[in-house]
Each structure stands twice: as structure tokens, then as C-alpha cells.
Coordinates of N, CA and C in Angstrom, one line a residue:
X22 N 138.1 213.7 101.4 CA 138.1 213.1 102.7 C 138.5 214.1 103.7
X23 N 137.5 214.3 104.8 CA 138.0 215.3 105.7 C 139.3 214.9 106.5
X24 N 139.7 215.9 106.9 CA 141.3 215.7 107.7 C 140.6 214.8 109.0
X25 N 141.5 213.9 109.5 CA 141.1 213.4 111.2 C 142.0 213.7 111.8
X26 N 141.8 213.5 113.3 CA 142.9 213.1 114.2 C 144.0 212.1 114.1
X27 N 145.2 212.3 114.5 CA 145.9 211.2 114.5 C 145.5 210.4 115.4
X28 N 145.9 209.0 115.1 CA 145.1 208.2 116.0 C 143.7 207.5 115.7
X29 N 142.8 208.2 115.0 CA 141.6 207.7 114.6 C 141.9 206.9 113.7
X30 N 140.7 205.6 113.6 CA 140.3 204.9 112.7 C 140.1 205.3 111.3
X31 N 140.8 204.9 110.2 CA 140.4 205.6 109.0 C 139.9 204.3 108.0
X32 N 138.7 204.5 107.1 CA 138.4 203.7 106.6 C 139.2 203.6 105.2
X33 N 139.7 202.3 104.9 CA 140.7 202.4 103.8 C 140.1 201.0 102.9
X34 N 140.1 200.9 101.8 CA 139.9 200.3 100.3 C 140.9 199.1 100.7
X35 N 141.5 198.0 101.4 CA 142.4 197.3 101.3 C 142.1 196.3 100.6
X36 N 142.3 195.6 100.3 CA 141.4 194.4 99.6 C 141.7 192.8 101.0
X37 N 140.6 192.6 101.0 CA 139.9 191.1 102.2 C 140.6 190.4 102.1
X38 N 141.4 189.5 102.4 CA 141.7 188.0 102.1 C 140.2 187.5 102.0
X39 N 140.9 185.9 101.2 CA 139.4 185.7 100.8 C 139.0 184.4 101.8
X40 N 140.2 184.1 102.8 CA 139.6 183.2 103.7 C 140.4 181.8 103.7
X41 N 140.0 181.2 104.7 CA 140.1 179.4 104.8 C 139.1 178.4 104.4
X42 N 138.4 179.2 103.9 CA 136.9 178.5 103.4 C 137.6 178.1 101.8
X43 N 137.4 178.6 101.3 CA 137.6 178.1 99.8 C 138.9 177.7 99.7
X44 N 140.1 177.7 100.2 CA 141.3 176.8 100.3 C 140.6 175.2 100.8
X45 N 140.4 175.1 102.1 CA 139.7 173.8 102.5 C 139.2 173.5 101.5
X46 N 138.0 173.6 101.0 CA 137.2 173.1 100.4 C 137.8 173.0 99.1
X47 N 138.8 173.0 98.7 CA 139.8 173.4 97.0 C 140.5 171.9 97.3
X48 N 141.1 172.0 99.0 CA 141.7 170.5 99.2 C 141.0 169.2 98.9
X49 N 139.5 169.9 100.4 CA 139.0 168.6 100.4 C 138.7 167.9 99.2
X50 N 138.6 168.7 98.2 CA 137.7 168.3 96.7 C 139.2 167.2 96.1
X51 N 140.0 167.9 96.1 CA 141.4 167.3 95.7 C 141.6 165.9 96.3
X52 N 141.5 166.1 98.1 CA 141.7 164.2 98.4 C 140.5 163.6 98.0
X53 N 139.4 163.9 97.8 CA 138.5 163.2 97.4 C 138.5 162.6 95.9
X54 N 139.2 163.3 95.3 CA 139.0 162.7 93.7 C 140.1 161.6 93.7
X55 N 141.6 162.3 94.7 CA 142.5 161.3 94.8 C 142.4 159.7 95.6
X56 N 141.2 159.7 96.7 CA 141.1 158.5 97.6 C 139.8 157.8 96.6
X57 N 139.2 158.7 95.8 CA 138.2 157.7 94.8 C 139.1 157.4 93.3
X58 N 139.9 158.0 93.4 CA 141.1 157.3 92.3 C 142.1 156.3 93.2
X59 N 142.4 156.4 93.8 CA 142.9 154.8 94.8 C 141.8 153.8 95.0
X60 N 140.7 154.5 95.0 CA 139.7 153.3 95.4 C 139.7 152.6 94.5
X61 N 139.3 153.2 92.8 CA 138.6 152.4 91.5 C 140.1 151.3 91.2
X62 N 141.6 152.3 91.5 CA 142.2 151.2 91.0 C 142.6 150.2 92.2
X63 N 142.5 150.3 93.0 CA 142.3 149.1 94.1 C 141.3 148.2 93.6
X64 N 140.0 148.7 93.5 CA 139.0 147.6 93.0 C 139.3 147.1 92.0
X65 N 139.8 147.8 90.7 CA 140.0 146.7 89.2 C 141.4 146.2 89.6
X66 N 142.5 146.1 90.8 CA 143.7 145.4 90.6 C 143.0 143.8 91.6
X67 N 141.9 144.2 92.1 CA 141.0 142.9 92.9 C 140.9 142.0 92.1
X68 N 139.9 143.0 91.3 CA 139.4 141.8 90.3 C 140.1 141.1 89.1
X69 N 141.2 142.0 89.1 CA 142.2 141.1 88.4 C 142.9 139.8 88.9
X70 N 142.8 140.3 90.3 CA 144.0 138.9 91.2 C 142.7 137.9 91.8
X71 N 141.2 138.3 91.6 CA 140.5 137.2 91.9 C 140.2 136.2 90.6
X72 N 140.4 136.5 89.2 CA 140.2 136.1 87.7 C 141.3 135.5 88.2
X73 N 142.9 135.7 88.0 CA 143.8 135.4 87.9 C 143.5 134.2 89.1
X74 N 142.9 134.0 90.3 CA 143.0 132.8 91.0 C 142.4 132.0 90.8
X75 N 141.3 132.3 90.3 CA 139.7 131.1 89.6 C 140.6 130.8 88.0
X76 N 141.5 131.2 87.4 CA 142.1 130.9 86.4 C 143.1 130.0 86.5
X77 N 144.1 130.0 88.1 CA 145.1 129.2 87.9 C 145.0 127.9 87.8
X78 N 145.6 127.3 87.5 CA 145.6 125.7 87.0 C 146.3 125.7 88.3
X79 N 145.4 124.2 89.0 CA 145.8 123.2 90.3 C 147.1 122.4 89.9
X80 N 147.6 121.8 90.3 CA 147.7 120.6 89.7 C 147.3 119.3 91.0
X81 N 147.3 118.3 90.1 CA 146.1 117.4 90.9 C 147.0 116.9 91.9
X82 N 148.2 117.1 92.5 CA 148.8 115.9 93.6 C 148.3 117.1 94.5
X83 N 148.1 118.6 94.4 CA 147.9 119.1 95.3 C 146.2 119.8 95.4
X84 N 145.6 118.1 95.2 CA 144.0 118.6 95.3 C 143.4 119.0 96.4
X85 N 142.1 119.2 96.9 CA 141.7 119.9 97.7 C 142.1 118.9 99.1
X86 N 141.9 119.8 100.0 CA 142.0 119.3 101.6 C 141.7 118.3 102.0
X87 N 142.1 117.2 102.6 CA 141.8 116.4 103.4 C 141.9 116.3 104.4
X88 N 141.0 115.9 105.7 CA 141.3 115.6 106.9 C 141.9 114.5 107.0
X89 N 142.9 114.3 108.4 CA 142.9 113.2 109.0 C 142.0 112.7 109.7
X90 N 141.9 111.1 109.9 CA 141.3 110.6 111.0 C 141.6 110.5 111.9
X91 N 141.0 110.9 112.7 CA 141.4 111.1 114.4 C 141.1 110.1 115.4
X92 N 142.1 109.5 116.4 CA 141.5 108.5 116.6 C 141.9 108.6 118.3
X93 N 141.7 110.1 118.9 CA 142.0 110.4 120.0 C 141.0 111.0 120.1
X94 N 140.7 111.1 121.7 CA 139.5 111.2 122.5 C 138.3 112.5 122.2
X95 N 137.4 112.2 122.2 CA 136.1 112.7 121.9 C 136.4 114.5 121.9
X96 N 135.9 115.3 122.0 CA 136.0 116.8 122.4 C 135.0 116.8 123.4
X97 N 134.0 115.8 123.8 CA 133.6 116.4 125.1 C 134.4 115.7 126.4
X98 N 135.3 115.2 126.2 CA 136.4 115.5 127.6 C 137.1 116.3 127.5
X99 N 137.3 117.2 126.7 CA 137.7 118.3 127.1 C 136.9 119.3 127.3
X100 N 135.6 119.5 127.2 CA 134.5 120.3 127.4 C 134.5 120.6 128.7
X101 N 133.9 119.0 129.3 CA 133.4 118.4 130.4 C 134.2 119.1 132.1
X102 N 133.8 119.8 132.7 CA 134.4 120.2 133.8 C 135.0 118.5 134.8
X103 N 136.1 119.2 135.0 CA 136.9 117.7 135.9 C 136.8 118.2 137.5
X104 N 136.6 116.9 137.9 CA 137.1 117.7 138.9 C 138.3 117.7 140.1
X105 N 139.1 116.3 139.0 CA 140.6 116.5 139.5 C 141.3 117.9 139.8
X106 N 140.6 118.8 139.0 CA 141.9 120.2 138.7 C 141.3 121.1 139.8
X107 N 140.7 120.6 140.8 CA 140.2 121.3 142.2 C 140.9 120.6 143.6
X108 N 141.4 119.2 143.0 CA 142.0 118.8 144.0 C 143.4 119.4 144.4
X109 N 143.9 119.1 146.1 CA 144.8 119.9 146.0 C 146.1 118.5 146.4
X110 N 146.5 118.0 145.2 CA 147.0 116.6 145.3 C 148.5 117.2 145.1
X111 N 149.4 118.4 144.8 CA 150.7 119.0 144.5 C 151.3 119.2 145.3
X112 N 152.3 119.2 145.3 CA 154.2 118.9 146.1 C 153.9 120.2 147.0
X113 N 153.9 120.2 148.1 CA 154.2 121.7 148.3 C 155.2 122.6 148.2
X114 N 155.2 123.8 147.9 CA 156.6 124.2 147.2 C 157.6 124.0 148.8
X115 N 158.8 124.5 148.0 CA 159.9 124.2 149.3 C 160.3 125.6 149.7
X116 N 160.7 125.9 151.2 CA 160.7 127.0 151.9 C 161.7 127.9 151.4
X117 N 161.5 128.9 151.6 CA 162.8 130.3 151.0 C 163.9 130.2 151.6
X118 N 165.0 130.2 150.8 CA 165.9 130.1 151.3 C 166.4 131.1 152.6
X119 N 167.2 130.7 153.7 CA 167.5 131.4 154.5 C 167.9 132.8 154.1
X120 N 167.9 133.9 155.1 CA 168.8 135.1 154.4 C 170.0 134.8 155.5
X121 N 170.9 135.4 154.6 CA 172.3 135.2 155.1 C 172.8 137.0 155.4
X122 N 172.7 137.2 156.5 CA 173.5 138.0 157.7 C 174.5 138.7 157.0
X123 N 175.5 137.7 157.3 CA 177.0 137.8 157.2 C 177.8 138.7 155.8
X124 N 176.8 138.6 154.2 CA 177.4 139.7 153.3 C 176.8 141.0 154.0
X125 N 176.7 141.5 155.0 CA 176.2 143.2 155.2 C 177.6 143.8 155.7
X126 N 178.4 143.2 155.9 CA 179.9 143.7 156.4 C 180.4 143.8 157.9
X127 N 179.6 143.2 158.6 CA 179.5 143.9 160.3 C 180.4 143.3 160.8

């Protein structure tokens, strides 16, 4: 190797880092195996707790739903636009109280 100047550029053998590319990609592969391993056992602990619900025994005082019968007014009065609630038939409110002067200290 010829002599250089001090100060010049000299080409040197160092060895590269190898980057942020194959780290990333070393992770990403990593959460991916780990969020498809949460996923499968999420899915088979499903289908265990949906077996286990089609499996449980009812017991019969607590059989399925019943409604009551209703025996108050239709749903279309309350649909129905009124037109009581445009009238202006209400108390007028009452006036503000006075302001009082006399706490200012004068």
C-alpha cells in the first residue's frame, strides 16, 4: 500500500454491520408465530366454552324467556308527532334576583 497524506481517505477491510433489515424481519417472523399462537389457542378455548354451553343442563323453573303482556298504550303514540309539545302552555320562569350593591364595601 502506497504511503498517503495525512488526512486522506484510506480504504480499510472493516467488516459492514449487517443492518436493520434482517433484525426486523427476525422480529416480525417472531410476533407472527406468537399472535398465530394466541390466536389457535383463543380459538380452541371458544370452542370449549361454546360445547361446555350447549352441554349445560337448564334446569326447568328457569326455562326459556317469556314476555309479559302489556296492556299499556300502543307504540304508535309514541311514534306519532304531538302537537302539545309546541305549545307554549309553561310557568314563566321567575326574574333574577336583584344584585345587591351594599357587599362591595363603599
Amino acid at each position: 500500500m502506497p504511503p498517503t497524506q495525512p488526512g486522506d481517505p484510506q480504504d480499510s477491510r472493516r467488516p459492514q454491520p449487517i443492518g436493520s433489515i434482517p433484525v426486523l424481519f427476525f422480529f416480525m417472523v417472531c410476533t407472527m408465530c406468537m399472535l398465530f399462537l394466541i390466536w389457535r389457542r383463543a380459538d380452541s378455548l371458544r370452542r370449549v366454552v361454546a360445547h361446555q354451553l350447549k352441554t349445560f343442563p337448564i334446569p326447568r323453573s328457569e326455562g326459556p324467556i317469556r314476555l309479559s303482556i302489556d296492556d299499556g298504550p300502543p307504540a304508535r303514540e309514541f311514534i306519532e308527532d304531538d302537537d302539545d309539545d309546541d305549545d307554549n302552555h309553561h310557568e314563566p320562569l321567575p326574574p333574577p334576583p336583584p344584585k345587591n350593591n351594599a357587599s362591595k364595601g363603599t
